[in-house]
Amino acid sequence: MKTPYHETILEFFSEHRRMPSYAEIARITGLNSKSSAYHAANRLIREGWLVKDDAGKLIPGPRTSGIRLLGSIAAGFPSPAEEELADVMTLDQLLIRNPQATFLLKVTGDSMVDEGIKHGDLVLVERTTDIKPGDIVVANIDGEWTIKYFRRRGKQVYLEPANKKYRTIVPREELKIDLVVKAVIRQYR
Amino acid sequence: MKTPYHETILEFFSEHRRMPSYAEIARITGLNSKSSAYHAANRLIREGWLVKDDAGKLIPGPRTSGIRLLGSIAAGFPSPAEEELADVMTLDQLLIRNPQATFLLKVTGDSMVDEGIKHGDLVLVERTTDIKPGDIVVANIDGEWTIKYFRRRGKQVYLEPANKKYRTIVPREELKIDLVVKAVIRQYR
DNA sequence: ATGATAATCGAACGTTCGTTCGATGTCAAG
DNA sequence: CTTGACATCGAACGAACGTTCGATTATCAT
């Protein structure tokens, strides 16, 4: 067989956002019977590519479906052979708590470069009322959208950039902020 | 009802990594019959929370399951009401091409700060043989793991940090690099 | 109160599901 | 060649599936 079954099956999963039934596994793998697909799937379960949940339904196994979260670079680095107990999870699981209130925005400008947020970066933004001083927020200040630190001195709140070229912004009108930056993502390739 | 059905259902999805059957929907929502669950699901489909794929199976709909990828900050910002045609996708779909060869590493040290990669950041690393000059790579150089630019002058390859405090590294022995940084992720809350 | 509209229920249907079984085919080791 | 381990197949099973139906109950503006 050209491509091992697990690749075909997991490709189906990422395309359809669900696992195939055994009939579908047979179809996409070229097997001619459900029971062949059934046995093939059991092999993949033994190998860790798939697992069955409490209800007996197939779901992606520990070898797939997520990212292996490994140790730090300086602390050493597991070899490809010894991929072991490493935490496996989805990036979404890692970064997103409230999917419905979460957005991805592209940053324009360099007002946060000293914080490591550069022009073109993506920021993962969550709509929430729980904004604390020190948070990085996306705010509509005097009719324009900006990304800044949220600061407070006494009763006065203001927005501070992470770039000496820019000035702190003290809002003249009321300041309504409900977007907090939960993560920054920069893609290289 | 306390929580709307779609929240309950999508919570099931993120916990179990699959959509519930109608019997399961009935159970987790408190409905007493499959057909109630069936009708409820159809309402959610009408509202965009769920969709059925070609095979009639439920999958998360455009209102959920992913992140709305919106325009740039400076270019304006859609209000919560007008969440429309925005691209919806999973962070994994956005960032990961080859799941099996992809890792997440925590960066220690500040040798890439000028590139906006700070101590404690997570780097999404893919194992590949296709390394080009200019890429940011994770390399084992003389027995130690580091993250640097991959450069080439003539036949000589070397590793360059993004921090003036550090020096360019010219490997004394052979340099085997197969880990390229595909993205940087920094979490704030 | 009244009627319209929508939500829920329980029963029933044909279909598909996961699973088991026995037969057949394939291949390498003895 | 024989043996055994394993992959594949087709048929069969009951269970669970998605869906439809008609009746009952809740919701709400009139």
Coordinates of C-alpha atoms (C1' of nucleotides) in Angstrom, one line a residue, chain D:
Chain D
dC1 C1' 6.4 -28.5 1.1
dT2 C1' 4.3 -27.6 5.4
dT3 C1' 3.2 -24.6 9.0
dG4 C1' 1.7 -20.7 11.3
dA5 C1' 0.9 -15.8 11.5
dC6 C1' -1.5 -12.4 9.4
dA7 C1' -4.4 -9.5 6.1
dT8 C1' -8.5 -9.6 3.5
dC9 C1' -13.0 -10.7 2.3
dG10 C1' -18.3 -11.4 2.4
dA11 C1' -22.1 -12.5 5.1
dA12 C1' -24.6 -12.0 9.2
dC13 C1' -26.0 -10.2 13.9
dG14 C1' -28.2 -7.0 17.1
dA15 C1' -27.7 -2.3 18.5
dA16 C1' -27.6 2.4 17.5
dC17 C1' -28.4 5.6 14.1
dG18 C1' -31.0 9.6 11.7
dT19 C1' -35.5 10.7 10.5
dT20 C1' -40.7 11.1 10.3
dC21 C1' -45.1 11.3 12.4
dG22 C1' -49.0 12.6 15.3
dA23 C1' -50.1 14.0 19.8
dT24 C1' -49.2 16.8 23.8
dT25 C1' -47.4 20.8 26.1
dA26 C1' -45.3 25.6 26.6
dT27 C1' -45.0 30.3 25.0
dC28 C1' -46.6 34.4 23.9
dA29 C1' -49.0 38.2 21.4
dT30 C1' -53.6 39.4 20.8

